[in-house]
Coordinates of C-alpha atoms in Angstrom, one line a residue:
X1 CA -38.6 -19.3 -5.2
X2 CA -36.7 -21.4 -8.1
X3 CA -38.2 -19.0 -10.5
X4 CA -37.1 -15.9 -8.9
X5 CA -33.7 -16.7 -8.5
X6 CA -32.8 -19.4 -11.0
X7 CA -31.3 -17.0 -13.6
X8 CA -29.7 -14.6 -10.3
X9 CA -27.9 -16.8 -8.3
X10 CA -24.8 -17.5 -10.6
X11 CA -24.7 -13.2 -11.1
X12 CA -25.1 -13.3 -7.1
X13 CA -21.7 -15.4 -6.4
X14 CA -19.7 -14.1 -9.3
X15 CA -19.9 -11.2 -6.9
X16 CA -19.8 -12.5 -3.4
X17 CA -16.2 -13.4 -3.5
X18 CA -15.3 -9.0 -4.0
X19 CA -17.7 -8.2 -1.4
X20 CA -16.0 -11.1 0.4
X21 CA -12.2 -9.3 0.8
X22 CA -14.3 -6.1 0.9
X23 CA -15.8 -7.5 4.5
X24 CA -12.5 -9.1 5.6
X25 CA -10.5 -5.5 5.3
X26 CA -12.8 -2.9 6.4
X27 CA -12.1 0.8 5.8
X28 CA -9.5 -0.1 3.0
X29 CA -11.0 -0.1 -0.3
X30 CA -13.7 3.3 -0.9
X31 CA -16.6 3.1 -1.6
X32 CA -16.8 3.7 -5.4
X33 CA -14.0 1.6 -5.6
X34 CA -16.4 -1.0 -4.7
X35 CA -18.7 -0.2 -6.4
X36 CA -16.6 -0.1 -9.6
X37 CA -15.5 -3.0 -9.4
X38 CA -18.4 -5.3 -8.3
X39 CA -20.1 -3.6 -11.5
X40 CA -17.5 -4.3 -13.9
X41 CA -17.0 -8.1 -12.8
X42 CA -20.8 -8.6 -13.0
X43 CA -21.1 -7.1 -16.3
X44 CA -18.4 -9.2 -17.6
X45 CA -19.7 -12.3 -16.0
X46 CA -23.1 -11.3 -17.2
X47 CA -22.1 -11.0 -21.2
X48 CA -20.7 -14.8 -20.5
X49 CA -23.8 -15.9 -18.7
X50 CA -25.8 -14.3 -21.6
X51 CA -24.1 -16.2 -24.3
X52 CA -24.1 -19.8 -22.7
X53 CA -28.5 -19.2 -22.0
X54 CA -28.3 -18.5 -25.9
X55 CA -26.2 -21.4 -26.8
X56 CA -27.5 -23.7 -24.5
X57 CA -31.4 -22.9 -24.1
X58 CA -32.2 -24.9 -27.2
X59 CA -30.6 -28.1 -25.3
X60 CA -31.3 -27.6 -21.8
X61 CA -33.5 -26.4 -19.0
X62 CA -33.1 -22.8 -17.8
X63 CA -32.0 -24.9 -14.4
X64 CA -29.2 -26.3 -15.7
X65 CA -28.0 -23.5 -17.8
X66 CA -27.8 -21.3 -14.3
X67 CA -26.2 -24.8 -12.6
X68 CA -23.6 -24.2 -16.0
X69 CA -22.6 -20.8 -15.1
X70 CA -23.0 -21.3 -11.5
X71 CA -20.3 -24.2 -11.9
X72 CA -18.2 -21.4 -14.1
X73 CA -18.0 -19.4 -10.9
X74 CA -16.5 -22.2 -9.3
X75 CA -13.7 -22.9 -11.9
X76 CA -13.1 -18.8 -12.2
X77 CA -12.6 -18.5 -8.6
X78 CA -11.5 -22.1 -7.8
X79 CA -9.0 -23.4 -9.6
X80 CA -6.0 -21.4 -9.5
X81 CA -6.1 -22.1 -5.6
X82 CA -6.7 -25.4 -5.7
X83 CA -3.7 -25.5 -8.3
X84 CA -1.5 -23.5 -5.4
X85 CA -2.4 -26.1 -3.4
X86 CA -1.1 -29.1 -5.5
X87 CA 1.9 -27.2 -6.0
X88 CA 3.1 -26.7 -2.5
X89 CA 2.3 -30.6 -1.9
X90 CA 4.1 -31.7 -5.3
X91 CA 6.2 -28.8 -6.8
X92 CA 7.2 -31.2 -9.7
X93 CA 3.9 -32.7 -10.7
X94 CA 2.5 -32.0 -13.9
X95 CA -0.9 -30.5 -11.9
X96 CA -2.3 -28.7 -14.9
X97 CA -2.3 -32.5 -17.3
X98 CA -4.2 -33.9 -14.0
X99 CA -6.6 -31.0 -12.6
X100 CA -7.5 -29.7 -16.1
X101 CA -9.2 -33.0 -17.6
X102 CA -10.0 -34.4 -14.5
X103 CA -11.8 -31.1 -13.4
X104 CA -13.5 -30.7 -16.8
X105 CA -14.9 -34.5 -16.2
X106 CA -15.8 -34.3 -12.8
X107 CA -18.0 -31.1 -13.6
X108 CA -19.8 -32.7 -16.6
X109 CA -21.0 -35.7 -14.8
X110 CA -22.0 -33.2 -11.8
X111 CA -24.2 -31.9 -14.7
X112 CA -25.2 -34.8 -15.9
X113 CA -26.2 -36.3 -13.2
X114 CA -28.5 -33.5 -11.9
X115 CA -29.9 -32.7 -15.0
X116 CA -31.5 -36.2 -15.4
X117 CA -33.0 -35.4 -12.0
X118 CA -35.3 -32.7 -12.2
X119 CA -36.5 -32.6 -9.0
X120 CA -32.8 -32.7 -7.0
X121 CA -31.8 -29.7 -9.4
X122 CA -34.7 -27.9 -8.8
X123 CA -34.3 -27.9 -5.3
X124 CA -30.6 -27.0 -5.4
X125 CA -31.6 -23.9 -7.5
X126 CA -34.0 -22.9 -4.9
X127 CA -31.0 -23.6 -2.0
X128 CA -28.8 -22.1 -3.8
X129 CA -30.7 -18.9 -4.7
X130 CA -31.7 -18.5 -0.9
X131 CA -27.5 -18.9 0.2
X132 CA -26.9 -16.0 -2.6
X133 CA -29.8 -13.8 -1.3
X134 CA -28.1 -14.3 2.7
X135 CA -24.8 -14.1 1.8
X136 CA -25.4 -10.8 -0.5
X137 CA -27.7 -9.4 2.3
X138 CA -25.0 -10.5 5.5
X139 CA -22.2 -8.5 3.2
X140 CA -23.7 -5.7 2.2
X141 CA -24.7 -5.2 5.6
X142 CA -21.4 -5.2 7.3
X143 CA -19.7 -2.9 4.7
X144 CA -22.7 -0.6 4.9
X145 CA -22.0 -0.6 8.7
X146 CA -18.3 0.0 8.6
X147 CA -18.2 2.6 5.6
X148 CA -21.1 4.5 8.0
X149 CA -19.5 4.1 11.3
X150 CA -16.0 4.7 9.5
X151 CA -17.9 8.2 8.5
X152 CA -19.2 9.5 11.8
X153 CA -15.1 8.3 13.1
X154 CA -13.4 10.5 10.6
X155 CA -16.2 13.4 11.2
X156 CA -15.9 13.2 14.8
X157 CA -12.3 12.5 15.4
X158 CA -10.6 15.1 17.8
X159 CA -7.3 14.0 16.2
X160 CA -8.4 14.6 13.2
X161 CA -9.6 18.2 14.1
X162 CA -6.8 18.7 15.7
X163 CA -4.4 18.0 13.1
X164 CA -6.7 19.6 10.5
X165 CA -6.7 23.1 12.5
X166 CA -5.6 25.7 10.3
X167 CA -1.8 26.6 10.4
X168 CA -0.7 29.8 11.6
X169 CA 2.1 30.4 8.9
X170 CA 3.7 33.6 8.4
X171 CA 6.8 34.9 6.8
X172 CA 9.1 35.5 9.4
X173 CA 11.4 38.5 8.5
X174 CA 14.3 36.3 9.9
X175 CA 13.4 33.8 7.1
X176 CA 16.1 33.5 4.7
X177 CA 16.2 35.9 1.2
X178 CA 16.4 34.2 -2.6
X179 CA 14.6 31.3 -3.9
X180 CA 13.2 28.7 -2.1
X181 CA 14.5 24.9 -2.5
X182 CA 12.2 22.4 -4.0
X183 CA 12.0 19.8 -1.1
X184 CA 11.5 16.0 -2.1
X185 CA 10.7 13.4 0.0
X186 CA 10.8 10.1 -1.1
X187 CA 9.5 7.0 0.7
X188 CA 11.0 3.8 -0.1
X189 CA 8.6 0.9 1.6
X190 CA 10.3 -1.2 3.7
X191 CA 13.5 0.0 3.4
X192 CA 16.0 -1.4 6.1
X193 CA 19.4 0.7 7.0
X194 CA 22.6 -1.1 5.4
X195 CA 23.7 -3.0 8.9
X196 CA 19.6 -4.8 9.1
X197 CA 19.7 -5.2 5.1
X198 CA 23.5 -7.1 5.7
X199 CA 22.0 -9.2 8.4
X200 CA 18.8 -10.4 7.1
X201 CA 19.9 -11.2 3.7
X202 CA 23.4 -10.9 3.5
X203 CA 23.6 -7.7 0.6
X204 CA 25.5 -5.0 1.0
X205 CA 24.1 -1.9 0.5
X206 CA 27.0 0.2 1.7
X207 CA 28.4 1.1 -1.9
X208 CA 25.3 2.9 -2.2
X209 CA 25.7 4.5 1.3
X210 CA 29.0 5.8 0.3
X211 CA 28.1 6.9 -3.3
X212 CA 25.2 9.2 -1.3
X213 CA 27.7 10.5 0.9
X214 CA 29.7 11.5 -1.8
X215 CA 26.6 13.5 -3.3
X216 CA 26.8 15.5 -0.3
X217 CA 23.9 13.3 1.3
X218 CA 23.6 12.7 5.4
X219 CA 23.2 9.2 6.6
X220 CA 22.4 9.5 10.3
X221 CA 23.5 6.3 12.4
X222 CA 20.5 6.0 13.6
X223 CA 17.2 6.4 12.6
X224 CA 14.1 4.9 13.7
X225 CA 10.4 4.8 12.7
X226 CA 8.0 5.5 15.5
X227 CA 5.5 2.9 14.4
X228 CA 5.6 -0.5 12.9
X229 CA 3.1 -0.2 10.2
X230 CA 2.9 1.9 7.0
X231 CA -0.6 2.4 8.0
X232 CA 0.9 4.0 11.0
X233 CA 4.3 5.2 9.9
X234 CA 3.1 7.5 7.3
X235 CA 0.3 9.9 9.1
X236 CA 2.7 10.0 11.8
X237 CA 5.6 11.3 9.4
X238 CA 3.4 13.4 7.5
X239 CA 1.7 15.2 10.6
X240 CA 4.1 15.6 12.7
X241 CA 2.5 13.7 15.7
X242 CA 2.1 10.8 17.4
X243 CA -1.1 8.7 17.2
X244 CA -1.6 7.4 20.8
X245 CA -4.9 9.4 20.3
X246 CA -6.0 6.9 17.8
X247 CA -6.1 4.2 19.3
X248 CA -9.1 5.3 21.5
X249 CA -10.3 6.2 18.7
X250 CA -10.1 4.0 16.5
X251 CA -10.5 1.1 19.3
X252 CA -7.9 -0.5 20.1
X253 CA -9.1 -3.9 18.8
X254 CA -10.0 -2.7 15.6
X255 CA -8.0 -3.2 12.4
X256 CA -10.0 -0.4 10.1
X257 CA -7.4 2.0 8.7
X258 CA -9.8 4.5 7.7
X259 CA -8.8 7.2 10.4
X260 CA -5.5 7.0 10.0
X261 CA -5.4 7.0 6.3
X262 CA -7.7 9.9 6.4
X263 CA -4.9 11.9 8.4
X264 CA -2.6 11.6 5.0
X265 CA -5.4 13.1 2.5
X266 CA -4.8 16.8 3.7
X267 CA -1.6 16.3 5.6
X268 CA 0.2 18.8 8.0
X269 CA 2.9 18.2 5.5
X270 CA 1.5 19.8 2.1
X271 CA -0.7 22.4 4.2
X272 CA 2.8 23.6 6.1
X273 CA 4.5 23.9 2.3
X274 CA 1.6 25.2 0.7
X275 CA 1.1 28.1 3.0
X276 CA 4.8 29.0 2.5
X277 CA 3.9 29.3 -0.9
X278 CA 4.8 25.9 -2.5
X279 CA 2.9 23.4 -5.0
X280 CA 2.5 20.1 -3.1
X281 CA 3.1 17.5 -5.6
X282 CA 1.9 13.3 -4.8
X283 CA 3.4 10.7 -6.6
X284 CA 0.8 7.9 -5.9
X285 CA 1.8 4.1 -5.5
X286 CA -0.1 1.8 -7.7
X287 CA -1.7 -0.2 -4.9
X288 CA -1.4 0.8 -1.4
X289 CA -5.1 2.5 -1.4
X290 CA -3.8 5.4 1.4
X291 CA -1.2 6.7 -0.9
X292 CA -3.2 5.8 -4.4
X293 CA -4.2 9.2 -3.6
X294 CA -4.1 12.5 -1.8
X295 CA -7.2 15.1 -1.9
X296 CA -4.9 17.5 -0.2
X297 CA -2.2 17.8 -3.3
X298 CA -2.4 20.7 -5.6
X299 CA -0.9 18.4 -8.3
X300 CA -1.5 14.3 -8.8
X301 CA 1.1 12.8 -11.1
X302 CA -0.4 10.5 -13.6
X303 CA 1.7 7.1 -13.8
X304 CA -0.5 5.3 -15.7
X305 CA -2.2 8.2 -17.7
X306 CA -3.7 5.6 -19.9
X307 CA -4.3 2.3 -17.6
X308 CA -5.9 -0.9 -19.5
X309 CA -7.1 -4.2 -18.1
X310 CA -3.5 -5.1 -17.1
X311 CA -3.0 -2.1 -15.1
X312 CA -6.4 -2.2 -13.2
X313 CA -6.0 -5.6 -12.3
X314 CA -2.7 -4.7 -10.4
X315 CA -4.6 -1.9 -8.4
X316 CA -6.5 -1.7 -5.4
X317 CA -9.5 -4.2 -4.4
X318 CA -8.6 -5.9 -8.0
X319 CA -5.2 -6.7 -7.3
X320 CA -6.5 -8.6 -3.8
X321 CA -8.7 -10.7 -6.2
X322 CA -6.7 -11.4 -8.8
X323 CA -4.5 -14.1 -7.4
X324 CA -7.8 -15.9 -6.8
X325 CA -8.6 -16.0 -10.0
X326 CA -8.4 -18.0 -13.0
X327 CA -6.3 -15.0 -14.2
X328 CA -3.5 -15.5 -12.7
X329 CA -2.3 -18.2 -14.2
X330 CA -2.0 -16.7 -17.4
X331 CA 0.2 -14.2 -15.7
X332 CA 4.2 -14.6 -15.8
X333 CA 6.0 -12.3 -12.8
X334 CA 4.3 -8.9 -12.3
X335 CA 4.6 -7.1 -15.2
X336 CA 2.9 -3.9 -14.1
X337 CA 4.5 -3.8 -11.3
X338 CA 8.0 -3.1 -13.0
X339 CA 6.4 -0.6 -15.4
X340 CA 4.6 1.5 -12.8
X341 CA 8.3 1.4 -10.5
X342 CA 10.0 2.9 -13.7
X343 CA 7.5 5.1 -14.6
X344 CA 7.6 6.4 -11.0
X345 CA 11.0 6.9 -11.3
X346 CA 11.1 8.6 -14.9
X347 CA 8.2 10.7 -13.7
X348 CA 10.5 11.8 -10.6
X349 CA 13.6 13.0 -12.4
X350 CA 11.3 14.4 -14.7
X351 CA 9.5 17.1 -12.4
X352 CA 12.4 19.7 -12.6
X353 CA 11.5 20.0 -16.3
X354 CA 7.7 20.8 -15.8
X355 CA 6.6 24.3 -16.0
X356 CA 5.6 25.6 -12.3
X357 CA 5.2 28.9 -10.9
X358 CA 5.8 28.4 -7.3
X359 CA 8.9 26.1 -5.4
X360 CA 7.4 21.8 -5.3
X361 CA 7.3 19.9 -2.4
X362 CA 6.9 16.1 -3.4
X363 CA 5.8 13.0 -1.8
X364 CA 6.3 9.9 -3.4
X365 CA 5.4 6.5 -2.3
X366 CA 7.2 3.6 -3.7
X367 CA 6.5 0.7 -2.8
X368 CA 9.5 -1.4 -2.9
X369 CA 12.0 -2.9 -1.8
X370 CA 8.6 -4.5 -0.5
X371 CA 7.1 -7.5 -2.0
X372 CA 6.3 -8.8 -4.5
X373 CA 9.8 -9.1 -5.6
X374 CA 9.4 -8.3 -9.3
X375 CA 13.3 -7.3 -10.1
X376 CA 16.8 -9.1 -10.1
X377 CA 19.5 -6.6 -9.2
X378 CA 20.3 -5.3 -12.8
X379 CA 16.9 -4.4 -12.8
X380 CA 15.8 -7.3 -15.2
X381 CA 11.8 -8.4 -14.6
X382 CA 12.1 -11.2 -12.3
X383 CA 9.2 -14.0 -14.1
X384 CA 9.1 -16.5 -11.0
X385 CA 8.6 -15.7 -7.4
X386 CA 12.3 -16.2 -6.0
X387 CA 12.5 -17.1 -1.9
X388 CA 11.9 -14.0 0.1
X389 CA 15.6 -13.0 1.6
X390 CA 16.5 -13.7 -1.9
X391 CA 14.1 -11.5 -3.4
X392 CA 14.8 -8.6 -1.5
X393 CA 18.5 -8.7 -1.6
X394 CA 17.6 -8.4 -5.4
X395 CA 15.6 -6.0 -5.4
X396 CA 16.9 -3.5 -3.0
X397 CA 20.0 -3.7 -5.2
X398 CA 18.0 -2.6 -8.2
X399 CA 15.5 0.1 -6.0
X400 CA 19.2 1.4 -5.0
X401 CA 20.4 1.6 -8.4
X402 CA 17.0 3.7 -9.6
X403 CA 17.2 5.9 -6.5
X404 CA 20.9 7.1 -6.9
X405 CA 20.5 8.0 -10.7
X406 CA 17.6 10.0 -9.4
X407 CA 18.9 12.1 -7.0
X408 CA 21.7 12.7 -9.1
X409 CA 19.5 13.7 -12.1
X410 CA 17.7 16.3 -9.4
X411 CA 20.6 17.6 -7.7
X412 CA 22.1 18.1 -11.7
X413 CA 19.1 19.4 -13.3
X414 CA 18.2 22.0 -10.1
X415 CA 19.1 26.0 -10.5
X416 CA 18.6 25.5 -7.1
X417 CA 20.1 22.9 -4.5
X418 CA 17.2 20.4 -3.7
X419 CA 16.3 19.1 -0.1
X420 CA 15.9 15.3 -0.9
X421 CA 14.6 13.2 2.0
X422 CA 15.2 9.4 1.3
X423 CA 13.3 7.7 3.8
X424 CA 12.0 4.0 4.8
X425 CA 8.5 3.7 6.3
X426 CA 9.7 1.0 8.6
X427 CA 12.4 -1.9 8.6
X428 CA 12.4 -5.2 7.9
X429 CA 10.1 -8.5 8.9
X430 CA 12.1 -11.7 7.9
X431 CA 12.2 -13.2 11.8
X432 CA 8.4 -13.5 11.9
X433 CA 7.1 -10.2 13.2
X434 CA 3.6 -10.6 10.8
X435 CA 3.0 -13.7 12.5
X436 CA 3.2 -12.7 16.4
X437 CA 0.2 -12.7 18.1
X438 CA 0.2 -10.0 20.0
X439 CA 2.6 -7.4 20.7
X440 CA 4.4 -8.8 24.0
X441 CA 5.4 -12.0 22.0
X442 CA 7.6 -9.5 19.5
X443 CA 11.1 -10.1 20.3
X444 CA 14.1 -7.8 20.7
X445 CA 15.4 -9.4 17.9
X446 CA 12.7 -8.7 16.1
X447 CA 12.0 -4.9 17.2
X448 CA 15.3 -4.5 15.9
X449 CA 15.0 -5.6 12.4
X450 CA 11.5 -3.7 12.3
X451 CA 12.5 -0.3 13.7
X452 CA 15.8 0.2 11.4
X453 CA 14.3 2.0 8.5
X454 CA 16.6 3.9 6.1
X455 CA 17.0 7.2 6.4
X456 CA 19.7 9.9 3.7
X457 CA 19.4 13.6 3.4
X458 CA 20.4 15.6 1.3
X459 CA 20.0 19.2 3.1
X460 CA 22.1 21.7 1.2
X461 CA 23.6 25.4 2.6
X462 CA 24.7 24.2 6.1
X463 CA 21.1 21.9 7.1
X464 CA 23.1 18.5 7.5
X465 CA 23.9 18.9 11.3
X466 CA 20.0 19.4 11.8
X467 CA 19.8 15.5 11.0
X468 CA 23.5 14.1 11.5
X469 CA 22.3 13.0 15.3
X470 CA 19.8 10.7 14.3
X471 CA 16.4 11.1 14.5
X472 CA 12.7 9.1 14.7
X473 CA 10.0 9.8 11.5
X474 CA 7.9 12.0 13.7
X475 CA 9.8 15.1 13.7
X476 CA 12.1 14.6 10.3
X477 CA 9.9 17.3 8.4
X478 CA 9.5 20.2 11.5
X479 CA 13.1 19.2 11.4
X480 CA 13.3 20.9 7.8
X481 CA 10.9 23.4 8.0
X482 CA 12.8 24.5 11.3
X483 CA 16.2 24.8 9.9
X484 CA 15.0 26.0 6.7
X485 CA 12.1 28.3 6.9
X486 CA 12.7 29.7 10.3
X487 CA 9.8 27.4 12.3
X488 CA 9.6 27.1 15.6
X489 CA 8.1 23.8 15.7
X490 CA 8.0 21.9 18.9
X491 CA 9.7 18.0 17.9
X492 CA 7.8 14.7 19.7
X493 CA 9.2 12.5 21.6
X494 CA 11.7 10.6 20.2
X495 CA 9.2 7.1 21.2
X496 CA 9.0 4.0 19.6
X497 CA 5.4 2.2 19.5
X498 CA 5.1 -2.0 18.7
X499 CA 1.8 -3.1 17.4
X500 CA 0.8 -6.1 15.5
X501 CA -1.2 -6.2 12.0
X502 CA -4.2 -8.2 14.3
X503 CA -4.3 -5.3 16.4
X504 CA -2.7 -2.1 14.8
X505 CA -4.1 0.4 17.3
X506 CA -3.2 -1.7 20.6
X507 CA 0.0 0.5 21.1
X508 CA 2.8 -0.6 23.4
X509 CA 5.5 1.3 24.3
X510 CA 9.6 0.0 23.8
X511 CA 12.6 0.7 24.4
X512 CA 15.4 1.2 21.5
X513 CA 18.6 3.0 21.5
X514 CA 17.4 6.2 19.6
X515 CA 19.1 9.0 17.8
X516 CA 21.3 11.2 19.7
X517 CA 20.3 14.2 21.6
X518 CA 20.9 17.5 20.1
X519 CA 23.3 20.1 22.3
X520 CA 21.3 21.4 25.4
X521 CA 18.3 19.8 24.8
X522 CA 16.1 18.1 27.7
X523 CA 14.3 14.9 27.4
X524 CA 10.4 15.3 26.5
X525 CA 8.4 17.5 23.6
X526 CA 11.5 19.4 21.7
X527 CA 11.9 22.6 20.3
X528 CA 14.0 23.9 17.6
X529 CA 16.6 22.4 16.1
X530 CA 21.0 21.5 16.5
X531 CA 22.1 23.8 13.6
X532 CA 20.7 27.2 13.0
X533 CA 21.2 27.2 9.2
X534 CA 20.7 30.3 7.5
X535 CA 17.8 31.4 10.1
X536 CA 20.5 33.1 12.3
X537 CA 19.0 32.2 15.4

């Protein structure tokens, strides 16, 4: 047994920590993002291994070479916790002058010690090779059974077949003459209205309200998000329906997102524009893994068109390791994270100047003014995690800053008026919605803060009374494509769903002042529109 696995076991455990956070969030992270990754960490860690066998095999046993990279392992994965740790007991103490030497020690008499005992190491290779061999086996077994049950879901979902019909989309001769607007929507993660930004961390956002309004933007008084999670928020948004179908589905005490982020890849959204003859355009976030990508886009922007080490270590499955590594220590503030936001932006107001044959329609994802907070509100790199009310009022200042010079660089550069639609996923958390336990113990308070996202539109040639009501995600775009291409899409429900990150598909219905009812409209499944635009209705 000892021979089998004496030279494995370190290679084994280098990788058990991935397949670890692979386990604990199942249906995130694809499959050849896995893959990639485990491969490239174990080849690394394999190069290292290789070197200490031929430096050391001279001196020592093949034993304790594999207890020397074994022990490796420990310090790559180990130490920057166990650092964190000291931290938060003693921010002052001078941890690294005490854990460093004293780590080093402790693991050279551990090695030591065993290695003048042949027979104790040699059964510790053999335990240890036989806890690698489970835990790789236990692992790979529960991914392999969510990724195939997480298959058969998406390939047998009635929501997803319904959603995924194909779109009956013709050119309605009432459908106004002359070039069609370019239509931008623009999600900003987390993005609180000005009255729950004031309130939870005392900025004021309403300079930038007004400087909107003075672009010709509409700020509704209220808007609300139908669901509390982005998981959530987004396929609602983009698909035009609720999702109470899902959590059947899905089961309602499962926390796999895979269905739901499958209902963004080929999106009502893009399929609507593209059949009136538009390019959809994405604008992926650098590591949410639903919006990373979006198979049903005819064009992917490239942020990152060259990404190095920095740049995949702040994406995806790597980014949840890295601050459990050794790594991150060595890291000051989030530099990638302030490159990608910028590039996002400069890729943004760049799009007007890119060749194109047909009118765009673009998504964009940006993920802030969520965490991490990686800018101060000139837009300076922030190097040290500042307290979170803090942070945000920072960064939403800067997010702010980026987002009106964009819109004004679109509506500037455009031969024709835009449609920009600036829109929050969902509000705020600072009262402690993460850390209910259900969703009955969510406060009002609470639902409050969470279900004020922020919403501005700027709808040119007579569309702002379409919106100036208020509305909920759900029908924002058959909103648009109803006052604008002469739809007759029927609007949802104006309802608000809680749910808790523990259970994200155990839906419960609440109550919340919502937006305004339009003229002569009944309560129920809507249709049409207040404001008849240029259809002529």
């Amino acid at each position: 047994m000892a021979g089998r696995f004496r030279l494995l076991y370190p290679l084994a455990f280098v990788v058990l920590p991935v397949l670890f956070f692979v386990e604990r969030a199942p249906g995130v992270f694809a499959f050849r993002e896995v893959v990639a990754t485990s491969l490239l960490i174990l080849l690394a860690f394999a190069l290292v291994y290789g070197l200490v066998f031929v430096l050391l095999r001279r001196i020592a046993a093949v034993e304790t070479i594999a207890l020397t990279a074994w022990l490796g392992v420990l310090w790559f994965y180990g130490y920057a916790d166990v650092y964190r740790r000291a931290v938060h007991v003693a921010p002052a103490g001078p941890w690294h002058t005490i854990l460093l030497p004293g780590g080093i020690g402790l693991t050279v008499a551990i090695m030591t010690w065993l290695a003048r005992r042949p027979d104790l190491l040699h059964r510790l290779t053999t335990f240890l090779g036989l806890t690698a061999a489970l835990l790789l086996a236990v692992d790979l077994t529960s991914i392999g059974v969510t990724m195939g049950r997480d298959w058969v879901a998406v390939r047998t979902s009635r929501l997803a077949r319904e959603l995924g019909r194909p779109l009956a989309v013709a050119r309605s001769p009432r459908m106004p003459p002359g070039p069609r607007r370019d239509v931008y929507l623009i999600i900003l993660d987390e993005h609180a209205d000005a009255p729950t930004v004031q309130e939870m961390t005392g900025a004021n956002i309403r300079p930038f309200v007004d400087s909107l309004r003075r672009l010709g933007f509409t700020v509704p008084g209220v808007v609300r998000n139908n669901y509390a999670h982005t998981t959530l928020s987004l396929p609602s948004l983009l698909n035009f329906s609720l999702l109470g179908a899902l959590a059947a589905e899905a089961g309602r005490g499962s926390r796999d997102p895979a269905l739901a982020d499958r209902l963004l890849q080929r999106s009502r959204a893009a399929r609507y524009f593209q059949a009136l003859g538009y390019e959809a355009v994405f604008v992926p976030s650098q590591w949410w893994p639903a919006t990373r990508h979006m198979a049903g886009a005819d064009r992917e922007l490239a942020i990152w068109p060259h990404g190095g080490f920095r740049q995949w270590a702040a994406r995806g499955l790597a980014r949840r390791i890295e601050p459990h590594t050794i790594f991150t220590l060595a890291r000051v503030g989030h530099p990638a994270d302030t490159e990608y936001l910028r590039r996002t932006f400069t890729a943004l107001g760049t799009l007007p100047s890119l060749a194109s044959r047909r009118p765009r329609f673009v998504i964009a994802h940006v993920l802030s003014p969520h965490e991490p907070f990686v800018f101060d509100g000139a837009c300076r790199d922030v190097r040290t995690s500042p307290p979170p009310r803090d942070g945000y009022r920072e960064q939403v200042a800067c997010i702010d800053r980026l987002v009106l010079r964009l819109v004004t660089r679109l509506i500037a550069q455009a031969s024709v008026a835009p449609i920009i639609l600036l829109q929050g996923d969902h509000g705020t958390g600072f009262q402690g919605f993460a850390q209910e336990p259900t969703a009955a113990a969510v406060s009002a308070a609470q639902l409050r803060e969470r279900f004020a996202p922020f919403g501005a539109y700027y709808l040119p040639g007579g569309g702002a009374a379409a919106v100036e009501n208020g509305l909920t995600l759900v029908n924002l775009l058959p909103v648009i494509l109803n006052q604008y291409f002469c739809l007759e899409l029927a609007l949802q429900p104006d309802d608000v769903f809680i749910s808790v990150a523990r259970e994200p598909f155990e839906f419960r219905h609440v109550a919340l002042p919502g937006p305004a009812r339009a003229r002569g409209e009944a309560g129920g499944a809507r249709k049409g529109i207040s404001g008849r635009g240029a259809c002529g209705r």
